[in-house]
PDB file of C-alpha atoms in Angstrom:
ATOM      1  CA  MET A   1      80.306  87.484 110.733  1.00 48.00           C
ATOM      2  CA  PRO A   2      83.335  85.333 111.478  1.00 53.00           C
ATOM      3  CA  ASP A   3      86.052  87.225 113.308  1.00 55.00           C
ATOM      4  CA  HIS A   4      88.251  88.997 110.800  1.00 60.00           C
ATOM      5  CA  SER A   5      91.932  88.734 111.657  1.00 67.00           C
ATOM      6  CA  PRO A   6      93.965  91.819 110.662  1.00 67.00           C
ATOM      7  CA  GLY A   7      96.170  90.010 108.125  1.00 73.00           C
ATOM      8  CA  LEU A   8      93.239  88.484 106.235  1.00 84.00           C
ATOM      9  CA  ALA A   9      92.482  89.876 102.769  1.00 86.00           C
ATOM     10  CA  HIS A  10      88.831  90.276 101.782  1.00 87.00           C
ATOM     11  CA  GLN A  11      88.766  87.621  99.078  1.00 88.00           C
ATOM     12  CA  PHE A  12      89.603  84.837 101.532  1.00 90.00           C
ATOM     13  CA  GLU A  13      87.253  83.010 103.861  1.00 88.00           C
ATOM     14  CA  GLU A  14      89.812  82.261 106.534  1.00 87.00           C
ATOM     15  CA  PRO A  15      93.558  82.649 107.244  1.00 86.00           C
ATOM     16  CA  VAL A  16      94.371  79.027 106.357  1.00 88.00           C
ATOM     17  CA  GLN A  17      92.812  79.419 102.900  1.00 90.00           C
ATOM     18  CA  GLN A  18      94.845  82.583 102.381  1.00 91.00           C
ATOM     19  CA  TYR A  19      97.984  80.811 103.516  1.00 92.00           C
ATOM     20  CA  GLU A  20      97.401  77.879 101.178  1.00 92.00           C
ATOM     21  CA  ALA A  21      96.812  80.224  98.245  1.00 93.00           C
ATOM     22  CA  ALA A  22     100.082  82.038  98.989  1.00 94.00           C
ATOM     23  CA  SER A  23     101.939  78.758  99.323  1.00 95.00           C
ATOM     24  CA  LEU A  24     100.590  77.406  96.033  1.00 96.00           C
ATOM     25  CA  GLY A  25     101.454  80.677  94.301  1.00 96.00           C
ATOM     26  CA  MET A  26     105.009  80.473  95.623  1.00 97.00           C
ATOM     27  CA  TRP A  27     105.380  76.898  94.402  1.00 97.00           C
ATOM     28  CA  VAL A  28     104.120  77.895  90.950  1.00 97.00           C
ATOM     29  CA  PHE A  29     106.712  80.681  90.912  1.00 97.00           C
ATOM     30  CA  LEU A  30     109.386  78.154  91.865  1.00 97.00           C
ATOM     31  CA  VAL A  31     108.309  75.974  88.912  1.00 97.00           C
ATOM     32  CA  THR A  32     109.041  78.907  86.595  1.00 96.00           C
ATOM     33  CA  GLU A  33     112.414  79.197  88.331  1.00 97.00           C
ATOM     34  CA  VAL A  34     113.087  75.503  87.724  1.00 96.00           C
ATOM     35  CA  MET A  35     112.423  76.057  84.026  1.00 95.00           C
ATOM     36  CA  PHE A  36     114.560  79.216  84.036  1.00 96.00           C
ATOM     37  CA  PHE A  37     117.572  77.460  85.537  1.00 97.00           C
ATOM     38  CA  GLY A  38     116.645  74.323  83.578  1.00 96.00           C
ATOM     39  CA  GLY A  39     117.431  76.087  80.307  1.00 95.00           C
ATOM     40  CA  VAL A  40     120.980  76.849  81.442  1.00 96.00           C
ATOM     41  CA  PHE A  41     121.400  73.346  82.851  1.00 96.00           C
ATOM     42  CA  ALA A  42     120.199  71.844  79.547  1.00 95.00           C
ATOM     43  CA  GLY A  43     122.693  73.976  77.613  1.00 95.00           C
ATOM     44  CA  TYR A  44     125.472  72.989  79.970  1.00 96.00           C
ATOM     45  CA  THR A  45     124.575  69.287  79.655  1.00 93.00           C
ATOM     46  CA  VAL A  46     124.673  69.441  75.860  1.00 93.00           C
ATOM     47  CA  TYR A  47     128.050  71.187  75.709  1.00 93.00           C
ATOM     48  CA  ARG A  48     129.521  69.032  78.447  1.00 92.00           C
ATOM     49  CA  ALA A  49     128.559  65.956  76.390  1.00 89.00           C
ATOM     50  CA  GLU A  50     130.015  67.492  73.225  1.00 89.00           C
ATOM     51  CA  PHE A  51     133.322  68.734  74.663  1.00 92.00           C
ATOM     52  CA  ALA A  52     133.773  66.409  77.618  1.00 89.00           C
ATOM     53  CA  ALA A  53     137.583  66.519  77.650  1.00 91.00           C
ATOM     54  CA  ALA A  54     137.881  70.315  77.422  1.00 93.00           C
ATOM     55  CA  PHE A  55     135.199  70.808  80.101  1.00 94.00           C
ATOM     56  CA  ALA A  56     136.874  68.308  82.451  1.00 91.00           C
ATOM     57  CA  GLN A  57     140.252  70.039  82.068  1.00 92.00           C
ATOM     58  CA  ALA A  58     138.743  73.471  82.598  1.00 93.00           C
ATOM     59  CA  GLY A  59     136.666  72.256  85.569  1.00 92.00           C
ATOM     60  CA  ALA A  60     139.839  71.153  87.344  1.00 92.00           C
ATOM     61  CA  HIS A  61     140.725  74.862  87.686  1.00 92.00           C
ATOM     62  CA  LEU A  62     137.843  75.432  90.108  1.00 94.00           C
ATOM     63  CA  SER A  63     138.630  75.355  93.822  1.00 94.00           C
ATOM     64  CA  LEU A  64     137.132  72.166  95.223  1.00 94.00           C
ATOM     65  CA  LEU A  65     137.889  73.341  98.768  1.00 95.00           C
ATOM     66  CA  LEU A  66     136.043  76.656  98.439  1.00 97.00           C
ATOM     67  CA  GLY A  67     133.158  74.973  96.597  1.00 96.00           C
ATOM     68  CA  SER A  68     132.806  72.352  99.330  1.00 97.00           C
ATOM     69  CA  ILE A  69     132.928  74.926 102.117  1.00 97.00           C
ATOM     70  CA  ASN A  70     130.281  76.963 100.339  1.00 97.00           C
ATOM     71  CA  THR A  71     128.036  73.908  99.980  1.00 98.00           C
ATOM     72  CA  ALA A  72     128.274  73.274 103.730  1.00 98.00           C
ATOM     73  CA  ILE A  73     127.552  76.938 104.455  1.00 98.00           C
ATOM     74  CA  LEU A  74     124.493  76.948 102.235  1.00 98.00           C
ATOM     75  CA  LEU A  75     123.121  73.734 103.758  1.00 98.00           C
ATOM     76  CA  THR A  76     123.602  75.255 107.206  1.00 98.00           C
ATOM     77  CA  SER A  77     121.761  78.389 106.114  1.00 98.00           C
ATOM     78  CA  SER A  78     118.868  76.183 105.006  1.00 98.00           C
ATOM     79  CA  LEU A  79     118.820  74.671 108.496  1.00 98.00           C
ATOM     80  CA  THR A  80     118.744  78.079 110.185  1.00 98.00           C
ATOM     81  CA  MET A  81     115.986  79.166 107.765  1.00 98.00           C
ATOM     82  CA  ALA A  82     113.936  76.077 108.658  1.00 97.00           C
ATOM     83  CA  PHE A  83     114.400  76.965 112.322  1.00 97.00           C
ATOM     84  CA  ALA A  84     113.298  80.536 111.619  1.00 97.00           C
ATOM     85  CA  VAL A  85     109.966  79.198 110.348  1.00 96.00           C
ATOM     86  CA  ARG A  86     109.712  76.906 113.367  1.00 96.00           C
ATOM     87  CA  SER A  87     110.383  79.839 115.716  1.00 96.00           C
ATOM     88  CA  ALA A  88     107.578  81.824 114.083  1.00 95.00           C
ATOM     89  CA  GLN A  89     105.237  78.852 114.403  1.00 95.00           C
ATOM     90  CA  LEU A  90     106.099  78.631 118.103  1.00 95.00           C
ATOM     91  CA  ASN A  91     105.689  82.376 118.735  1.00 94.00           C
ATOM     92  CA  ARG A  92     109.360  82.786 119.627  1.00 95.00           C
ATOM     93  CA  ARG A  93     110.151  86.258 118.351  1.00 95.00           C
ATOM     94  CA  GLY A  94     113.724  86.508 119.644  1.00 96.00           C
ATOM     95  CA  ALA A  95     114.668  83.158 118.133  1.00 97.00           C
ATOM     96  CA  LEU A  96     112.948  84.115 114.856  1.00 97.00           C
ATOM     97  CA  ILE A  97     115.055  87.261 114.521  1.00 97.00           C
ATOM     98  CA  GLY A  98     118.177  85.344 115.543  1.00 98.00           C
ATOM     99  CA  PHE A  99     117.658  82.638 112.928  1.00 98.00           C
ATOM    100  CA  ILE A 100     116.834  85.132 110.166  1.00 98.00           C
ATOM    101  CA  VAL A 101     120.010  87.078 110.941  1.00 98.00           C
ATOM    102  CA  SER A 102     122.067  83.837 111.093  1.00 98.00           C
ATOM    103  CA  THR A 103     120.714  82.865 107.689  1.00 98.00           C
ATOM    104  CA  MET A 104     121.694  86.283 106.335  1.00 98.00           C
ATOM    105  CA  VAL A 105     125.202  86.015 107.788  1.00 98.00           C
ATOM    106  CA  LEU A 106     125.688  82.557 106.261  1.00 98.00           C
ATOM    107  CA  GLY A 107     124.358  83.806 102.915  1.00 98.00           C
ATOM    108  CA  ALA A 108     126.748  86.759 103.036  1.00 98.00           C
ATOM    109  CA  VAL A 109     129.695  84.468 103.831  1.00 98.00           C
ATOM    110  CA  PHE A 110     128.740  82.280 100.864  1.00 98.00           C
ATOM    111  CA  LEU A 111     128.749  85.330  98.583  1.00 98.00           C
ATOM    112  CA  GLY A 112     132.041  86.508 100.057  1.00 98.00           C
ATOM    113  CA  ILE A 113     133.694  83.181  99.258  1.00 98.00           C
ATOM    114  CA  LYS A 114     132.102  83.210  95.816  1.00 97.00           C
ATOM    115  CA  PHE A 115     133.587  86.626  95.090  1.00 97.00           C
ATOM    116  CA  THR A 116     136.995  85.417  96.291  1.00 96.00           C
ATOM    117  CA  GLU A 117     136.704  82.613  93.752  1.00 96.00           C
ATOM    118  CA  TYR A 118     135.721  85.098  91.046  1.00 97.00           C
ATOM    119  CA  ALA A 119     138.697  87.304  91.953  1.00 96.00           C
ATOM    120  CA  GLU A 120     141.024  84.312  91.577  1.00 95.00           C
ATOM    121  CA  LYS A 121     139.580  83.564  88.153  1.00 94.00           C
ATOM    122  CA  PHE A 122     140.150  87.187  87.098  1.00 93.00           C
ATOM    123  CA  ALA A 123     143.737  87.047  88.389  1.00 93.00           C
ATOM    124  CA  ASP A 124     144.392  83.758  86.571  1.00 91.00           C
ATOM    125  CA  GLY A 125     142.951  85.045  83.286  1.00 91.00           C
ATOM    126  CA  LEU A 126     140.140  82.501  83.296  1.00 93.00           C
ATOM    127  CA  VAL A 127     137.345  84.977  82.658  1.00 93.00           C
ATOM    128  CA  PRO A 128     135.975  84.641  79.099  1.00 94.00           C
ATOM    129  CA  GLY A 129     136.731  87.619  76.927  1.00 90.00           C
ATOM    130  CA  PRO A 130     139.799  89.413  75.520  1.00 90.00           C
ATOM    131  CA  HIS A 131     141.908  88.655  78.619  1.00 88.00           C
ATOM    132  CA  PHE A 132     141.254  84.937  78.609  1.00 91.00           C
ATOM    133  CA  THR A 133     144.714  83.350  78.937  1.00 90.00           C
ATOM    134  CA  TYR A 134     143.984  79.704  79.594  1.00 89.00           C
ATOM    135  CA  VAL A 135     146.945  77.359  79.313  1.00 87.00           C
ATOM    136  CA  GLY A 136     145.910  73.899  78.227  1.00 86.00           C
ATOM    137  CA  PRO A 137     144.478  71.963  75.320  1.00 88.00           C
ATOM    138  CA  ASP A 138     141.388  73.293  73.544  1.00 91.00           C
ATOM    139  CA  PRO A 139     141.204  76.798  75.090  1.00 91.00           C
ATOM    140  CA  ARG A 140     138.202  77.632  72.906  1.00 92.00           C
ATOM    141  CA  HIS A 141     135.953  75.127  74.602  1.00 94.00           C
ATOM    142  CA  ALA A 142     137.548  75.757  77.989  1.00 94.00           C
ATOM    143  CA  GLN A 143     136.353  79.323  77.518  1.00 95.00           C
ATOM    144  CA  LEU A 144     132.877  77.937  76.894  1.00 95.00           C
ATOM    145  CA  PHE A 145     133.100  76.091  80.210  1.00 96.00           C
ATOM    146  CA  PHE A 146     134.010  79.268  82.040  1.00 96.00           C
ATOM    147  CA  SER A 147     131.177  81.135  80.316  1.00 96.00           C
ATOM    148  CA  PHE A 148     128.781  78.563  81.717  1.00 97.00           C
ATOM    149  CA  TYR A 149     130.509  78.713  85.089  1.00 97.00           C
ATOM    150  CA  PHE A 150     130.078  82.468  85.386  1.00 97.00           C
ATOM    151  CA  ALA A 151     126.551  82.496  83.967  1.00 97.00           C
ATOM    152  CA  MET A 152     125.307  79.715  86.231  1.00 97.00           C
ATOM    153  CA  THR A 153     127.010  80.746  89.468  1.00 97.00           C
ATOM    154  CA  GLY A 154     126.292  84.404  88.666  1.00 97.00           C
ATOM    155  CA  LEU A 155     122.565  83.753  88.254  1.00 97.00           C
ATOM    156  CA  HIS A 156     122.652  81.753  91.457  1.00 98.00           C
ATOM    157  CA  ALA A 157     124.493  84.538  93.295  1.00 98.00           C
ATOM    158  CA  LEU A 158     121.927  87.039  92.020  1.00 98.00           C
ATOM    159  CA  HIS A 159     119.200  84.871  93.544  1.00 98.00           C
ATOM    160  CA  MET A 160     121.142  84.816  96.804  1.00 98.00           C
ATOM    161  CA  ILE A 161     121.390  88.613  96.812  1.00 98.00           C
ATOM    162  CA  ILE A 162     117.627  88.881  96.248  1.00 98.00           C
ATOM    163  CA  GLY A 163     117.154  86.354  99.078  1.00 98.00           C
ATOM    164  CA  LEU A 164     119.286  88.485 101.387  1.00 98.00           C
ATOM    165  CA  GLY A 165     117.086  91.481 100.578  1.00 98.00           C
ATOM    166  CA  LEU A 166     113.953  89.485 101.391  1.00 98.00           C
ATOM    167  CA  LEU A 167     115.500  88.285 104.654  1.00 98.00           C
ATOM    168  CA  GLY A 168     116.410  91.857 105.563  1.00 98.00           C
ATOM    169  CA  VAL A 169     112.772  92.893 105.191  1.00 98.00           C
ATOM    170  CA  LEU A 170     111.702  89.867 107.250  1.00 97.00           C
ATOM    171  CA  ALA A 171     114.145  90.723 110.042  1.00 97.00           C
ATOM    172  CA  PHE A 172     112.801  94.278 110.125  1.00 97.00           C
ATOM    173  CA  GLN A 173     109.189  93.099 110.194  1.00 96.00           C
ATOM    174  CA  ALA A 174     109.966  90.475 112.829  1.00 96.00           C
ATOM    175  CA  SER A 175     111.577  93.143 115.001  1.00 96.00           C
ATOM    176  CA  ARG A 176     108.272  95.031 114.837  1.00 95.00           C
ATOM    177  CA  ASP A 177     106.477  91.898 116.009  1.00 93.00           C
ATOM    178  CA  ARG A 178     104.652  91.226 112.759  1.00 92.00           C
ATOM    179  CA  PHE A 179     104.939  87.435 112.930  1.00 93.00           C
ATOM    180  CA  GLY A 180     103.670  84.755 115.245  1.00 91.00           C
ATOM    181  CA  ALA A 181     101.915  81.412 115.146  1.00 92.00           C
ATOM    182  CA  ALA A 182      98.755  82.998 113.725  1.00 90.00           C
ATOM    183  CA  TYR A 183     100.485  84.794 110.855  1.00 92.00           C
ATOM    184  CA  HIS A 184     103.930  84.129 109.385  1.00 94.00           C
ATOM    185  CA  THR A 185     103.236  83.574 105.700  1.00 94.00           C
ATOM    186  CA  PRO A 186     106.107  85.844 104.493  1.00 95.00           C
ATOM    187  CA  VAL A 187     108.593  83.887 106.632  1.00 96.00           C
ATOM    188  CA  GLU A 188     107.355  80.610 105.191  1.00 96.00           C
ATOM    189  CA  MET A 189     107.398  81.904 101.574  1.00 97.00           C
ATOM    190  CA  THR A 190     110.895  83.357 101.885  1.00 98.00           C
ATOM    191  CA  ALA A 191     112.004  80.036 103.356  1.00 98.00           C
ATOM    192  CA  LEU A 192     110.640  78.203 100.290  1.00 97.00           C
ATOM    193  CA  TYR A 193     112.616  80.560  98.052  1.00 98.00           C
ATOM    194  CA  TRP A 194     115.779  80.217 100.128  1.00 98.00           C
ATOM    195  CA  HIS A 195     115.617  76.399 100.150  1.00 98.00           C
ATOM    196  CA  PHE A 196     115.014  76.413  96.400  1.00 98.00           C
ATOM    197  CA  VAL A 197     118.110  78.531  95.762  1.00 98.00           C
ATOM    198  CA  ASP A 198     120.011  76.102  97.992  1.00 98.00           C
ATOM    199  CA  ILE A 199     118.766  73.174  95.874  1.00 98.00           C
ATOM    200  CA  VAL A 200     119.986  74.894  92.705  1.00 98.00           C
ATOM    201  CA  TRP A 201     123.453  75.052  94.258  1.00 98.00           C
ATOM    202  CA  LEU A 202     123.217  71.344  95.185  1.00 97.00           C
ATOM    203  CA  PHE A 203     123.176  70.679  91.425  1.00 97.00           C
ATOM    204  CA  LEU A 204     125.625  73.396  90.383  1.00 97.00           C
ATOM    205  CA  PHE A 205     128.294  72.187  92.793  1.00 97.00           C
ATOM    206  CA  PRO A 206     128.615  68.578  91.548  1.00 95.00           C
ATOM    207  CA  LEU A 207     128.104  69.485  87.882  1.00 95.00           C
ATOM    208  CA  LEU A 208     130.730  72.244  87.862  1.00 95.00           C
ATOM    209  CA  TYR A 209     133.189  71.171  90.557  1.00 95.00           C
ATOM    210  CA  LEU A 210     132.983  67.398  90.893  1.00 92.00           C
ATOM    211  CA  ILE A 211     132.563  65.663  87.527  1.00 88.00           C
ATOM    212  CA  ASP A 212     135.748  64.120  86.095  1.00 80.00           C
ATOM    213  CA  ARG A 213     137.984  65.324  88.923  1.00 79.00           C
ATOM    214  CA  HIS A 214     139.919  62.052  89.133  1.00 71.00           C
ATOM    215  CA  GLY A 215     141.389  62.327  85.598  1.00 57.00           C
TER     216      GLY A 215
ATOM    217  CA  MET B   1     101.183  83.283 125.725  1.00 44.00           C
ATOM    218  CA  GLU B   2      98.808  82.826 122.795  1.00 46.00           C
ATOM    219  CA  PRO B   3      97.582  79.341 121.969  1.00 47.00           C
ATOM    220  CA  THR B   4     100.168  77.781 119.672  1.00 53.00           C
ATOM    221  CA  THR B   5      97.964  76.646 116.824  1.00 76.00           C
ATOM    222  CA  SER B   6     100.209  77.501 113.930  1.00 85.00           C
ATOM    223  CA  LEU B   7      98.851  78.852 110.662  1.00 87.00           C
ATOM    224  CA  SER B   8     101.075  76.564 108.609  1.00 86.00           C
ATOM    225  CA  GLY B   9     100.364  73.388 110.563  1.00 86.00           C
ATOM    226  CA  PRO B  10     102.195  71.925 113.541  1.00 88.00           C
ATOM    227  CA  PRO B  11     105.922  72.813 113.681  1.00 91.00           C
ATOM    228  CA  THR B  12     108.418  70.181 112.591  1.00 90.00           C
ATOM    229  CA  SER B  13     110.467  68.776 115.459  1.00 92.00           C
ATOM    230  CA  ALA B  14     113.966  70.212 115.852  1.00 94.00           C
ATOM    231  CA  ARG B  15     115.329  66.669 115.876  1.00 95.00           C
ATOM    232  CA  ARG B  16     113.959  65.948 112.417  1.00 96.00           C
ATOM    233  CA  TYR B  17     115.559  69.096 111.009  1.00 97.00           C
ATOM    234  CA  PHE B  18     118.918  68.081 112.457  1.00 97.00           C
ATOM    235  CA  VAL B  19     118.627  64.554 111.034  1.00 97.00           C
ATOM    236  CA  VAL B  20     117.832  65.941 107.568  1.00 97.00           C
ATOM    237  CA  TYR B  21     120.707  68.402 107.841  1.00 98.00           C
ATOM    238  CA  ALA B  22     123.131  65.629 108.862  1.00 98.00           C
ATOM    239  CA  ALA B  23     121.955  63.523 105.912  1.00 98.00           C
ATOM    240  CA  LEU B  24     122.464  66.442 103.493  1.00 98.00           C
ATOM    241  CA  ILE B  25     125.989  67.073 104.782  1.00 98.00           C
ATOM    242  CA  ALA B  26     126.824  63.350 104.660  1.00 98.00           C
ATOM    243  CA  LEU B  27     125.594  63.083 101.054  1.00 97.00           C
ATOM    244  CA  THR B  28     127.738  66.094 100.118  1.00 97.00           C
ATOM    245  CA  GLY B  29     130.730  64.328 101.711  1.00 96.00           C
ATOM    246  CA  ILE B  30     130.018  61.145  99.748  1.00 95.00           C
ATOM    247  CA  ASN B  31     129.673  63.165  96.554  1.00 94.00           C
ATOM    248  CA  ILE B  32     133.035  64.882  97.063  1.00 94.00           C
ATOM    249  CA  GLY B  33     134.676  61.541  97.880  1.00 92.00           C
ATOM    250  CA  LEU B  34     133.245  59.894  94.768  1.00 89.00           C
ATOM    251  CA  ALA B  35     134.665  62.674  92.615  1.00 84.00           C
ATOM    252  CA  PHE B  36     138.099  61.125  93.138  1.00 86.00           C
ATOM    253  CA  VAL B  37     136.987  57.633  92.136  1.00 87.00           C
ATOM    254  CA  ASP B  38     137.087  56.784  88.444  1.00 82.00           C
ATOM    255  CA  LEU B  39     133.654  55.427  87.593  1.00 82.00           C
ATOM    256  CA  GLY B  40     133.953  56.221  83.895  1.00 77.00           C
ATOM    257  CA  ARG B  41     130.741  57.505  82.373  1.00 77.00           C
ATOM    258  CA  CYS B  42     128.787  56.466  85.470  1.00 84.00           C
ATOM    259  CA  ASN B  43     130.432  59.294  87.362  1.00 84.00           C
ATOM    260  CA  VAL B  44     127.956  61.891  86.092  1.00 87.00           C
ATOM    261  CA  VAL B  45     125.017  59.593  86.809  1.00 90.00           C
ATOM    262  CA  VAL B  46     126.118  58.901  90.394  1.00 92.00           C
ATOM    263  CA  VAL B  47     126.889  62.539  91.128  1.00 91.00           C
ATOM    264  CA  VAL B  48     123.522  63.708  89.793  1.00 93.00           C
ATOM    265  CA  ALA B  49     121.666  60.876  91.558  1.00 95.00           C
ATOM    266  CA  ILE B  50     123.112  62.008  94.892  1.00 96.00           C
ATOM    267  CA  ALA B  51     122.137  65.612  94.128  1.00 96.00           C
ATOM    268  CA  VAL B  52     118.597  64.415  93.350  1.00 96.00           C
ATOM    269  CA  CYS B  53     118.452  62.656  96.739  1.00 97.00           C
ATOM    270  CA  GLN B  54     119.590  65.853  98.447  1.00 97.00           C
ATOM    271  CA  ALA B  55     117.044  67.969  96.561  1.00 97.00           C
ATOM    272  CA  THR B  56     114.289  65.503  97.488  1.00 97.00           C
ATOM    273  CA  LEU B  57     115.228  65.606 101.173  1.00 97.00           C
ATOM    274  CA  SER B  58     115.314  69.384 101.160  1.00 97.00           C
ATOM    275  CA  ALA B  59     111.970  69.671  99.342  1.00 97.00           C
ATOM    276  CA  LEU B  60     110.215  67.114 101.549  1.00 96.00           C
ATOM    277  CA  TYR B  61     111.423  68.327 104.945  1.00 96.00           C
ATOM    278  CA  PHE B  62     112.885  71.834 104.691  1.00 96.00           C
ATOM    279  CA  MET B  63     110.269  73.020 102.212  1.00 96.00           C
ATOM    280  CA  ASN B  64     107.713  70.889 104.032  1.00 94.00           C
ATOM    281  CA  LEU B  65     106.334  69.341 100.854  1.00 94.00           C
ATOM    282  CA  ARG B  66     105.699  66.198 102.906  1.00 93.00           C
ATOM    283  CA  ASP B  67     102.793  67.812 104.756  1.00 91.00           C
ATOM    284  CA  SER B  68     101.617  70.025 101.906  1.00 92.00           C
ATOM    285  CA  PRO B  69      98.296  69.631 100.083  1.00 92.00           C
ATOM    286  CA  ARG B  70      98.063  67.312  97.059  1.00 94.00           C
ATOM    287  CA  LEU B  71      97.872  70.309  94.734  1.00 95.00           C
ATOM    288  CA  THR B  72     101.335  71.446  95.858  1.00 95.00           C
ATOM    289  CA  TRP B  73     102.669  67.945  95.138  1.00 96.00           C
ATOM    290  CA  LEU B  74     101.184  68.165  91.651  1.00 96.00           C
ATOM    291  CA  VAL B  75     102.884  71.519  91.013  1.00 96.00           C
ATOM    292  CA  ALA B  76     106.244  70.294  92.309  1.00 96.00           C
ATOM    293  CA  THR B  77     106.021  67.101  90.252  1.00 96.00           C
ATOM    294  CA  ALA B  78     105.114  69.087  87.143  1.00 95.00           C
ATOM    295  CA  ALA B  79     108.356  71.056  87.511  1.00 95.00           C
ATOM    296  CA  VAL B  80     110.397  67.861  87.612  1.00 95.00           C
ATOM    297  CA  VAL B  81     108.554  66.295  84.670  1.00 96.00           C
ATOM    298  CA  TRP B  82     109.028  69.349  82.442  1.00 95.00           C
ATOM    299  CA  LEU B  83     112.661  69.647  83.447  1.00 95.00           C
ATOM    300  CA  ILE B  84     113.241  66.006  82.459  1.00 95.00           C
ATOM    301  CA  ILE B  85     111.553  66.614  79.096  1.00 95.00           C
ATOM    302  CA  LEU B  86     113.659  69.733  78.517  1.00 95.00           C
ATOM    303  CA  ILE B  87     116.982  68.052  79.227  1.00 93.00           C
ATOM    304  CA  THR B  88     116.213  64.651  77.652  1.00 93.00           C
ATOM    305  CA  ALA B  89     114.989  66.201  74.423  1.00 92.00           C
ATOM    306  CA  ALA B  90     118.055  68.420  74.158  1.00 91.00           C
ATOM    307  CA  ILE B  91     120.561  65.682  74.931  1.00 90.00           C
ATOM    308  CA  ALA B  92     118.788  63.067  72.765  1.00 90.00           C
ATOM    309  CA  ASP B  93     119.302  65.304  69.739  1.00 87.00           C
ATOM    310  CA  VAL B  94     123.002  65.895  70.350  1.00 85.00           C
ATOM    311  CA  LEU B  95     123.898  62.312  71.210  1.00 83.00           C
ATOM    312  CA  THR B  96     122.192  60.776  68.172  1.00 87.00           C
ATOM    313  CA  ARG B  97     123.353  63.220  65.507  1.00 82.00           C
ATOM    314  CA  GLY B  98     126.203  61.055  64.217  1.00 79.00           C
ATOM    315  CA  TRP B  99     124.119  57.912  63.823  1.00 84.00           C
ATOM    316  CA  LEU B 100     122.953  58.323  60.260  1.00 82.00           C
ATOM    317  CA  GLY B 101     125.796  60.329  58.761  1.00 78.00           C
ATOM    318  CA  THR B 102     125.359  63.447  56.697  1.00 75.00           C
ATOM    319  CA  PRO B 103     124.066  62.947  53.127  1.00 76.00           C
ATOM    320  CA  GLY B 104     126.500  64.222  50.505  1.00 75.00           C
ATOM    321  CA  SER B 105     129.555  64.291  52.708  1.00 65.00           C
TER     322      SER B 105
END
């Protein structure tokens, strides 16, 4: 009998095989996420092409400053997440916990800024619905822009909240010394998810905040 | 200290992570700067192209696709291919609707 490490499930020959199966499964899940977000992106692309002028005017109401800061924050959180995985691989428990918590703090700051932006939109009457009081040409299609804005950033924020939950569990498990070089699959899988959510934002930010700013 | 043979392969060097991070931040800066330059219809293309570069960097180094098995590459590529089909098919319909006119109108 080969030695049976405690984290190894019965159906696997060895830890590496189990790890590779988990990794592949996570990537397949991320493909379904690409298609999920892809549907919204496709819809946005079509309407942006149809009502380019209205979307450009409406897009100018978003805060470029807050959007840019949030992009930097999210990229930094990806860096700390990458270092969390590295710490686990190097058996550095203290650093692992530190990097997981840093990632959570950065994620929370991102959400905080996002909610500030939402609050501004509510105050300015830019939230689609009965209280939509947009001043400008073609308010109907501007409203469509803001519907996309809230749907896309809202779905993204929901993913961030789920990510924070996952990171919380990781931090707890790490504090109980569950992870090290020999076993850290959950850290690695959560990192894949976190980086993916970051990538989604890397597309949301230019498409919502940056296109046709100069006009 | 246990032997440091890591389950998920050898750890990436800290230096490489910092280089990738710097590149991602720089590309974001370029993207924001370009938003104020009038490139006409190319603006969307440039902005998305930069985002694609950033996504590729993140996938290759942060998500460690670079050192992942071939099967993982296949799965990741499949996502991109299907996404391209989804968006191209949708946009091709909308952009070509006016070409032939509507019979009877």
